[in-house]
CSV table of C-alpha atoms and ligand atoms in Angstrom, one decimal:
chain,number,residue,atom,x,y,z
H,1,UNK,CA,161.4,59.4,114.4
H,2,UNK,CA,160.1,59.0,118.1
H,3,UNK,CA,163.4,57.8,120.3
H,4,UNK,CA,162.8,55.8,122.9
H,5,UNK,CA,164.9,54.4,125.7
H,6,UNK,CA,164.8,51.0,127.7
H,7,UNK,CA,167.3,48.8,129.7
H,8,UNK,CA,168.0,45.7,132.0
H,9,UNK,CA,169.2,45.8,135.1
H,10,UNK,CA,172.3,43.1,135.5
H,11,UNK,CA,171.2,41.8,138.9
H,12,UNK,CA,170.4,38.5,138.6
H,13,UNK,CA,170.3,36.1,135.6
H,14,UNK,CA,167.5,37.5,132.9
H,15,UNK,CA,164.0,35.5,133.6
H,16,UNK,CA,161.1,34.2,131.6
H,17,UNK,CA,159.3,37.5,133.2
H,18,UNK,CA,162.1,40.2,131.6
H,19,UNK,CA,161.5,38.4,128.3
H,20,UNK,CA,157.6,38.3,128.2
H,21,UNK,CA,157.2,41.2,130.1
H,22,UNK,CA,159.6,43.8,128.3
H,23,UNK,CA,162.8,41.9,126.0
H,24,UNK,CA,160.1,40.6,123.4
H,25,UNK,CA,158.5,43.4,122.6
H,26,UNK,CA,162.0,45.3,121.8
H,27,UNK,CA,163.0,43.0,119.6
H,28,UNK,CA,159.6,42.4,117.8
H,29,UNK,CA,158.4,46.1,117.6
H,30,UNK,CA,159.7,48.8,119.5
H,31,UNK,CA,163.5,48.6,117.3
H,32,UNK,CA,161.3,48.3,113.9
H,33,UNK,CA,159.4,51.4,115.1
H,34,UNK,CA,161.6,53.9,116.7
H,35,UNK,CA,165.1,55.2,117.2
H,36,UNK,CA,165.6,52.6,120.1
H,37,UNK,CA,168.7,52.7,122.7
H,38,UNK,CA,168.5,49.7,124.9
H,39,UNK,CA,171.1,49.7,127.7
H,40,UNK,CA,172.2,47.0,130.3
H,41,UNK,CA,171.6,49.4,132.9
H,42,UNK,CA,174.7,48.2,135.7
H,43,UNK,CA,175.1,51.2,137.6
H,44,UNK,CA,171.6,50.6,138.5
H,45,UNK,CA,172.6,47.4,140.1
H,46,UNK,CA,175.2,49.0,142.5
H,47,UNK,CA,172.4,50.1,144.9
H,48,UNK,CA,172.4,47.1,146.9
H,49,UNK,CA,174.6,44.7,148.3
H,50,UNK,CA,176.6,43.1,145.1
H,51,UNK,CA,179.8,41.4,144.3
H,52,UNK,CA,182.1,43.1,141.4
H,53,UNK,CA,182.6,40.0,139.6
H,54,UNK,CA,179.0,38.9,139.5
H,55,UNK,CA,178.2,42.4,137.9
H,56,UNK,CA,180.5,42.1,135.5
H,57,UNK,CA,179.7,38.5,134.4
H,58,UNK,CA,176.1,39.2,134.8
H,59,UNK,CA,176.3,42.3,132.1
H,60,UNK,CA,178.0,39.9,129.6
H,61,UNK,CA,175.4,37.7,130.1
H,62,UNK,CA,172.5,40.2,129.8
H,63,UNK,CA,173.8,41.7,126.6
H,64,UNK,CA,174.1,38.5,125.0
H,65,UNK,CA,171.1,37.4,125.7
H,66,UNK,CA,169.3,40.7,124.6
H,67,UNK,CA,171.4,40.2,121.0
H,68,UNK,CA,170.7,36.4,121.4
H,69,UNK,CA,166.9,37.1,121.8
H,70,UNK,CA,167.0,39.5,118.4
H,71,UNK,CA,168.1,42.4,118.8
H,72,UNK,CA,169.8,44.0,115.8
H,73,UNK,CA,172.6,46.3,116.2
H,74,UNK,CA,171.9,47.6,112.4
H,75,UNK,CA,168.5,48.3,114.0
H,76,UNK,CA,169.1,50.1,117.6
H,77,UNK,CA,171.6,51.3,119.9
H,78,UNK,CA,172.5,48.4,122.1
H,79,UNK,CA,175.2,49.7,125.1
H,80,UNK,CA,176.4,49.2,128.5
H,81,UNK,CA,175.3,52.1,130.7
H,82,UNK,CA,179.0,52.5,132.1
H,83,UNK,CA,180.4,52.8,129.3
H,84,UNK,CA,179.0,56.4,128.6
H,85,UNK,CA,179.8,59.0,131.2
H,86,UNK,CA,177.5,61.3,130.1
H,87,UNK,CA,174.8,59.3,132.1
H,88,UNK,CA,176.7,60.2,135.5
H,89,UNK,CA,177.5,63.5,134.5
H,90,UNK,CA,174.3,64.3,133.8
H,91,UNK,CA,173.2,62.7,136.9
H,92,UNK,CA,174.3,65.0,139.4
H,93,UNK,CA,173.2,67.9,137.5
H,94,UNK,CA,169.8,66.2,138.2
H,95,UNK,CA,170.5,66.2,141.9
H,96,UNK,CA,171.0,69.5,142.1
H,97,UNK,CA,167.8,70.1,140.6
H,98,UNK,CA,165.5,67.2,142.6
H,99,UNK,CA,164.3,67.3,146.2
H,100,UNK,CA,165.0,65.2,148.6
H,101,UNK,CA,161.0,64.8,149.4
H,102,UNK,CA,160.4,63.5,145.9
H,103,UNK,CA,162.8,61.1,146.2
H,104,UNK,CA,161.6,59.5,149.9
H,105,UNK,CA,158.5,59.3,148.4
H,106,UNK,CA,159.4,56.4,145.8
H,107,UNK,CA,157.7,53.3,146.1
H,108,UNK,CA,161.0,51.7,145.5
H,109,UNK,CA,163.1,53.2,148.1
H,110,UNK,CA,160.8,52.4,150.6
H,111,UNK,CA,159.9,48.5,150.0
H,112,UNK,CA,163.7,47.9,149.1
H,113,UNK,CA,165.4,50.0,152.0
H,114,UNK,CA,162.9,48.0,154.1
H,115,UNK,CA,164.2,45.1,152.9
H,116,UNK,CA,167.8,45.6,153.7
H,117,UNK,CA,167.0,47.4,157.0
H,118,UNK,CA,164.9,44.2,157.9
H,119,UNK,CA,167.9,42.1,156.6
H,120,UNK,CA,170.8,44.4,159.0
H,121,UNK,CA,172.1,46.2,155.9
H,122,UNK,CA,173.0,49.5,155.6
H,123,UNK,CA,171.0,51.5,152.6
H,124,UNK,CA,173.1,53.4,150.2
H,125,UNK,CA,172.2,56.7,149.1
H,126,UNK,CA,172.2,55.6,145.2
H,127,UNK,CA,169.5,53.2,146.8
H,128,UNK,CA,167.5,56.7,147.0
H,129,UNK,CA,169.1,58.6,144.5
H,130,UNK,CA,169.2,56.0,141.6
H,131,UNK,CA,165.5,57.5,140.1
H,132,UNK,CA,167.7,60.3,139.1
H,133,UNK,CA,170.4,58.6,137.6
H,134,UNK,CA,167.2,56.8,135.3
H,135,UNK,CA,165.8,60.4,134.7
H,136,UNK,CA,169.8,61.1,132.9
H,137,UNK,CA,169.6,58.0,131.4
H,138,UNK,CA,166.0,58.9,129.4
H,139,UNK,CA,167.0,62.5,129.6
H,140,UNK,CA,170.4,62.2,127.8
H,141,UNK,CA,169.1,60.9,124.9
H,142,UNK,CA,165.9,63.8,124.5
H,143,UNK,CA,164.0,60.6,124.4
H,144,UNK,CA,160.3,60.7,123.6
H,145,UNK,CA,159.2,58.0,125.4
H,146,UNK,CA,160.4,55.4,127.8
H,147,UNK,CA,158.1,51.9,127.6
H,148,UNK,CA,158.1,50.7,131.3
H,149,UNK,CA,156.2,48.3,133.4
H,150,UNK,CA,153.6,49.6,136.7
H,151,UNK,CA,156.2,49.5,138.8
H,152,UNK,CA,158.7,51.6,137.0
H,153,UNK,CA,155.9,54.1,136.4
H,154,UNK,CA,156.6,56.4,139.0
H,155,UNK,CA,160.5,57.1,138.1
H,156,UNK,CA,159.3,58.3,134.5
H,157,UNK,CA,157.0,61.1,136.5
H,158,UNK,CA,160.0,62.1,138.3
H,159,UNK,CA,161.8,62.3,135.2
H,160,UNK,CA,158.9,63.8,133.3
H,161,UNK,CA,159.4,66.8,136.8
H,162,UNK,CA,162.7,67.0,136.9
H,163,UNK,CA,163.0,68.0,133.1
H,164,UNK,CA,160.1,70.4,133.2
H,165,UNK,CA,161.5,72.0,136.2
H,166,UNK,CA,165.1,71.7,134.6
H,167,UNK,CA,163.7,73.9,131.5
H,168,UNK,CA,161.8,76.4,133.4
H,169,UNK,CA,164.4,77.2,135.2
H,170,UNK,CA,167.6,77.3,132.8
H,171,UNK,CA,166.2,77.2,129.7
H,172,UNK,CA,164.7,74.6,127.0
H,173,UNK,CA,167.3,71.7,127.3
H,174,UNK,CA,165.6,68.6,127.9
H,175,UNK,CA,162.7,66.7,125.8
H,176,UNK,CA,160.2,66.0,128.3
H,177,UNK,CA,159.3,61.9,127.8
H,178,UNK,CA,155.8,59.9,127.4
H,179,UNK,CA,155.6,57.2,129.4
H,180,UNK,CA,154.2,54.2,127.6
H,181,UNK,CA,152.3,50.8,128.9
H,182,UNK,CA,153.0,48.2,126.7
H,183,UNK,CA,149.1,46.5,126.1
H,184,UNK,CA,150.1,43.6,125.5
H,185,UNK,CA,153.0,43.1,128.0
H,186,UNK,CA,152.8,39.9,130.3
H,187,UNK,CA,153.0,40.6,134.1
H,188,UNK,CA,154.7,37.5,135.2
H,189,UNK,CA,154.7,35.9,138.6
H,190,UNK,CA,156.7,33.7,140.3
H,191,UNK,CA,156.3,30.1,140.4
H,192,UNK,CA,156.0,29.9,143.6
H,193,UNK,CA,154.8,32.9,145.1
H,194,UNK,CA,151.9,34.1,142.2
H,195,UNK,CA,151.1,37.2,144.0
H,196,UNK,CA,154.3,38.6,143.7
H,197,UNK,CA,156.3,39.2,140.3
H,198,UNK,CA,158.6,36.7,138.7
H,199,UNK,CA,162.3,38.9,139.8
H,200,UNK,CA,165.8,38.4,138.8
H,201,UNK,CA,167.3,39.4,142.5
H,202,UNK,CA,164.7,36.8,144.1
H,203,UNK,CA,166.8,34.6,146.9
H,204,UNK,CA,164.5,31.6,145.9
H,205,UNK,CA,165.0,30.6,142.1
H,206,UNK,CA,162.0,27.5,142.4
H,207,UNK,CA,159.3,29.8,141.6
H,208,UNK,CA,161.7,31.5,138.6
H,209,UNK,CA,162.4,30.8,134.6
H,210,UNK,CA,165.7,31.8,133.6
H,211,UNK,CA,166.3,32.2,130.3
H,212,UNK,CA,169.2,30.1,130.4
H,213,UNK,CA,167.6,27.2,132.3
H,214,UNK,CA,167.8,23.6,130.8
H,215,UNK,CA,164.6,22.9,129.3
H,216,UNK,CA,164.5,20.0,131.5
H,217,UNK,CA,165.2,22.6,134.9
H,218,UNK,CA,162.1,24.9,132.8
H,219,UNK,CA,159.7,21.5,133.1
H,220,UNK,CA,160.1,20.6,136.7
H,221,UNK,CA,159.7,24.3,138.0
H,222,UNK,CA,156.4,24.7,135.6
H,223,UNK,CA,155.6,21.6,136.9
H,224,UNK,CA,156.3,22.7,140.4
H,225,UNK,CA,154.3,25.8,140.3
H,226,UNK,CA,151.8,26.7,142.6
H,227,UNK,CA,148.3,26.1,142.0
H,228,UNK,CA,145.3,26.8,144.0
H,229,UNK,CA,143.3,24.8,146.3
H,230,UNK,CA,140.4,24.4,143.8
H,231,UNK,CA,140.1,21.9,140.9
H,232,UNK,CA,138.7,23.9,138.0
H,233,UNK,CA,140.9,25.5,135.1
H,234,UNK,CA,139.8,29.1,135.2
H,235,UNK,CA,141.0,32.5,134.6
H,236,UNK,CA,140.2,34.2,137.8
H,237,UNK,CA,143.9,36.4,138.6
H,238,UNK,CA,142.4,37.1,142.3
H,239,UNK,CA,141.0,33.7,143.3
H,240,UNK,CA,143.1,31.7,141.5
H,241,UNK,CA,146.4,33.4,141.0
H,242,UNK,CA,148.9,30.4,140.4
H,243,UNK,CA,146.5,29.2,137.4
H,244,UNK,CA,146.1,32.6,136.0
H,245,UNK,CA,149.6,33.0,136.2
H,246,UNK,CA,150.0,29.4,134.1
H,247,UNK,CA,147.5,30.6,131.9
H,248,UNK,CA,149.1,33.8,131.4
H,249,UNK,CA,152.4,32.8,130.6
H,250,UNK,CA,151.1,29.8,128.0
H,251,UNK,CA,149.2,32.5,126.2
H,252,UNK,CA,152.1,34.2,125.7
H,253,UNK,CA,153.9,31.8,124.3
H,254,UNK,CA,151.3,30.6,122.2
H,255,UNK,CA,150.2,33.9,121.2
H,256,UNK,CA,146.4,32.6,122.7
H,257,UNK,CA,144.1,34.1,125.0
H,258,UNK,CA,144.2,33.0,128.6
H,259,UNK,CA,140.4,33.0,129.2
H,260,UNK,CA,139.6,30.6,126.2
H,261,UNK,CA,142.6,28.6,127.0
H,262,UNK,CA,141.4,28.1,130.2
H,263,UNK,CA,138.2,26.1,128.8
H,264,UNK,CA,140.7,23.9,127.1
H,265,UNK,CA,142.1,22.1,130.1
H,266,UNK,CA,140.3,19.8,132.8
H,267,UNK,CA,142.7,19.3,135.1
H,268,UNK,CA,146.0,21.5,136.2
H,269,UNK,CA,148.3,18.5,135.3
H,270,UNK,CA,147.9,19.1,131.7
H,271,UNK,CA,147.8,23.1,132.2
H,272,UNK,CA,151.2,22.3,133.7
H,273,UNK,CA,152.4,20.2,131.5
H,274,UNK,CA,151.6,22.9,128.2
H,275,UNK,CA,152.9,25.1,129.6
H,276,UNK,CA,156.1,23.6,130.8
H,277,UNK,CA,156.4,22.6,126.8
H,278,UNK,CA,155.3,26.1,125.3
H,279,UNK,CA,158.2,27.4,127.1
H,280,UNK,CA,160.8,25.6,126.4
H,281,UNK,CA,160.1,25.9,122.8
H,282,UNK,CA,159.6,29.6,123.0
H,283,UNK,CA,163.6,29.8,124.6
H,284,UNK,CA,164.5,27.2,122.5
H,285,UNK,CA,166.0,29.2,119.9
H,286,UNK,CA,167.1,31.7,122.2
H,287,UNK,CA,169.5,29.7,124.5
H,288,UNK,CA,171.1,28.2,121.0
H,289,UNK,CA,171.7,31.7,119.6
H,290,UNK,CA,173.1,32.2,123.0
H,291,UNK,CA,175.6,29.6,122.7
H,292,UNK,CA,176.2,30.6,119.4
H,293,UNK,CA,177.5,34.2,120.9
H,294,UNK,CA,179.1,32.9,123.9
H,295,UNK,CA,181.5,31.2,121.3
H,296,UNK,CA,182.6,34.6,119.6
H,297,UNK,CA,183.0,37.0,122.4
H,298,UNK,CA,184.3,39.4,120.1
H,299,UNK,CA,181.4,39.5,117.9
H,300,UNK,CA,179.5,41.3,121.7
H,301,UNK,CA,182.2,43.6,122.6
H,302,UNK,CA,182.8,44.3,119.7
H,303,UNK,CA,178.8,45.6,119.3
H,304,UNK,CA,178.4,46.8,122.9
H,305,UNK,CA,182.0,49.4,121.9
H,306,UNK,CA,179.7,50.5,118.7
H,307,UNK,CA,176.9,51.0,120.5
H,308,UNK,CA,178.7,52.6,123.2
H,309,UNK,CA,180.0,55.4,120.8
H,310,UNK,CA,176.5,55.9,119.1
H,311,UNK,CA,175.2,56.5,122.5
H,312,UNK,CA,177.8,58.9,123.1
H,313,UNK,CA,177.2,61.2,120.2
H,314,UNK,CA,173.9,61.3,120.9
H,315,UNK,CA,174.2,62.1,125.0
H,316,UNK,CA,177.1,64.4,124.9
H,317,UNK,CA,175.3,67.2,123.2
H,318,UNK,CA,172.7,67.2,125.4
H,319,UNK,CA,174.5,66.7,128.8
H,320,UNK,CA,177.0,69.7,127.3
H,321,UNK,CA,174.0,71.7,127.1
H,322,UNK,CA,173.0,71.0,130.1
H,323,UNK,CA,175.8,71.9,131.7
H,324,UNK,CA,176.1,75.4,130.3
H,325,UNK,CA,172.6,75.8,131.3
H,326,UNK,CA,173.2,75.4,134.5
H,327,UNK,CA,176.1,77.8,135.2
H,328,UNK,CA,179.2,75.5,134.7
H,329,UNK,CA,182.0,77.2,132.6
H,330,UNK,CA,182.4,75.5,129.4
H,331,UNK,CA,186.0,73.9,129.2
H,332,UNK,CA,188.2,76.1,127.1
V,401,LIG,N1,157.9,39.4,136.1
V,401,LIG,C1,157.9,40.3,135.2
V,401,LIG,N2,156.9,40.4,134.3
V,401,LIG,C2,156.9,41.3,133.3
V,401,LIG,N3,157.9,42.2,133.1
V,401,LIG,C3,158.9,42.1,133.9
V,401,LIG,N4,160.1,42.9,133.9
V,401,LIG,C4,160.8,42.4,134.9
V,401,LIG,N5,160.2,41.4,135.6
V,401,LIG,C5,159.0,41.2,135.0
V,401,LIG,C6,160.4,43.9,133.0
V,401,LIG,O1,161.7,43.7,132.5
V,401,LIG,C7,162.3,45.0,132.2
V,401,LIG,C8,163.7,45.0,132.8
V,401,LIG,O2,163.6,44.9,134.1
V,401,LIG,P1,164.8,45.4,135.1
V,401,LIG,O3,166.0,44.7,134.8
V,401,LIG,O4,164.8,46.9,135.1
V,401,LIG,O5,164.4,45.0,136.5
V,401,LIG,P2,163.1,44.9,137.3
V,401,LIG,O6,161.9,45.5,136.6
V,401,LIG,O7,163.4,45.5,138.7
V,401,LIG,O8,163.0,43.4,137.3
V,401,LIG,P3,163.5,42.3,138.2
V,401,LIG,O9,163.8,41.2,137.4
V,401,LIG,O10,162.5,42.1,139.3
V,401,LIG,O11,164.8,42.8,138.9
V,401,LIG,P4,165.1,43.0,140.4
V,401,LIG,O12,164.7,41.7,141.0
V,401,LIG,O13,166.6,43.2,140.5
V,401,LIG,O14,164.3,44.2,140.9
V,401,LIG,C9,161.4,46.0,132.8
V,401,LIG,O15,160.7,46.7,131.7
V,401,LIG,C10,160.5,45.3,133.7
V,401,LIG,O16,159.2,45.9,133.7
């Protein structure tokens, strides 16, 4: 059975963009179809400036939504990244075998060491060195493929070099992954700004959908949102990007298709005001399951400990392997 591997980055409170974009499709195919581990991925969100306690509240959060949103624990491997060492062991092991070149060049490093240059903070080196902790992550598991979005893209070539580099040099160890591009996977942008993506870390949460917003919050930022300066409904993503965007996002709820929906609407009050609706029915049942969990804590640990000991078994093998590869001395 193919294996694949995914997570969520507890940075910021899950948004309408992490569900369309990547949490729905886990839930509705990718765990029915494959050997899926699905991670809240929070050593990833130690690269930039963060408080403890946020972290730690935030990876609650993000593993109760992802069961609250459907996962199964019966059907996939549902952990927190921490949790399992053999993700930083494996890591370094991966930095002895990267450049430092390869990792300059990510797309990532530059426009978010920019950011915190521009803002007067320092950049940590996980900042540059985190692609490789994602390349142990998929590489742990001998994963087959690893369903990303555009901008994640490039980190699964890296991983993609790194392991064929890895076997050439020591010997098969590591399944080399596919990167897939979910088809049907919503790009969503933010409310406010509809030529940039709808993200968690965003300072500005106008133009954003959490999950957990109150369906009356959800109304007035849809019916905040950005249009353009013409008057037509119509689904053109480069001259009008704020109603594309609308369109988008009520086609995914609705399961329609933006271009005819477009034709349905004459003015972007009612566009709005669909759309405002379709999504807070579409997290309707989400933030009640949410609830639901939030009352039984132990119900979640008590899943994310399972999960965390499925993922071992599965990593330590490999990462072991690894290691003797390498040169390390096997423990006696
Ligand atoms: N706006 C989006 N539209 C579609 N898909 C999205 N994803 C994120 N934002 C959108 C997808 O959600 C999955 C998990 O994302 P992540 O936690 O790894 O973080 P990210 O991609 O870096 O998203 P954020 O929310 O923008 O986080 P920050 O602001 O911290 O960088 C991924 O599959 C992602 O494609």
């Amino acid at each position: 059975m193919t294996r694949i591997f995914s997570g969520v980055k507890p940075t910021g409170h899950l948004t309408l963009g992490n569900y369309l974009g990547a949490v729905r499709r886990w839930v509705e195919v990718e765990q029915h179809r494959a050997e899926a581990l699905f991670s809240v991925v929070d050593l990833h969100a130690l690269t930039v400036e963060h408080d403890p306690a946020r972290v730690r509240r935030l990876s609650r959060q993000a593993a109760t939504l992802l069961l609250a949103a459907g996962l199964d624990p019966r059907r996939c491997t549902l952990f927190v990244q921490s949790h399992v060492d053999e993700h930083a062991r494996l890591s370094y092991l991966l930095e002895c075998t990267a450049y430092d070149g390869e990792l300059r060049r990510m797309i990532q490093y530059k426009e978010k060491g920019t950011l915190a240059r521009a803002a007067g903070q320092s950049v940590r080196v996980s900042l540059l060195t985190y692609p490789v902790l994602m390349a142990a992550d998929i590489l742990a598991y001998g994963t087959d493929e690893v369903p990303v979005g555009e901008d994640q893209a490039q980190h699964v070539e890296l991983t993609r070099d790194l392991a064929v580099r890895f076997n050439q040099r020591y010997g098969h160890t590591f399944t080399v992954p596919k990167v897939t591009r979910p088809a049907v996977a919503a790009r969503v942008r933010d409310l406010q700004d509809p030529t940039s993506k709808m993200g968690k870390s965003h300072e500005n949460g106008a133009g954003i959908v959490y999950l957990l917003d109150e369906p009356d919050v959800v109304r007035r930022k849809v019916l905040r949102a950005v249009t353009d300066s013409g008057r037509e409904v119509a689904y053109d993503r480069d001259a009008q990007p704020g109603v594309a965007n609308l369109l988008d996002v009520l086609a995914a709820c609705t399961g329609g298709d933006p271009e005819v929906l477009a034709g349905g609407y004459a003015s972007y009050g009612a566009l709005k005001k669909d759309t405002a609706e379709a999504v807070v029915e579409l997290l309707r049942p989400l933030r009640e399951r949410h609830a639901e969990l939030v009352a039984d804590p132990g119900y979640v640990e008590g899943v994310l400990r399972e999960g965390a000991e499925r993922a071992r078994a599965m990593a330590r093998p490999v990462v072991d392997r690894a290691y003797r590869a390498i040169g390390l001395l096997p423990a006696a």
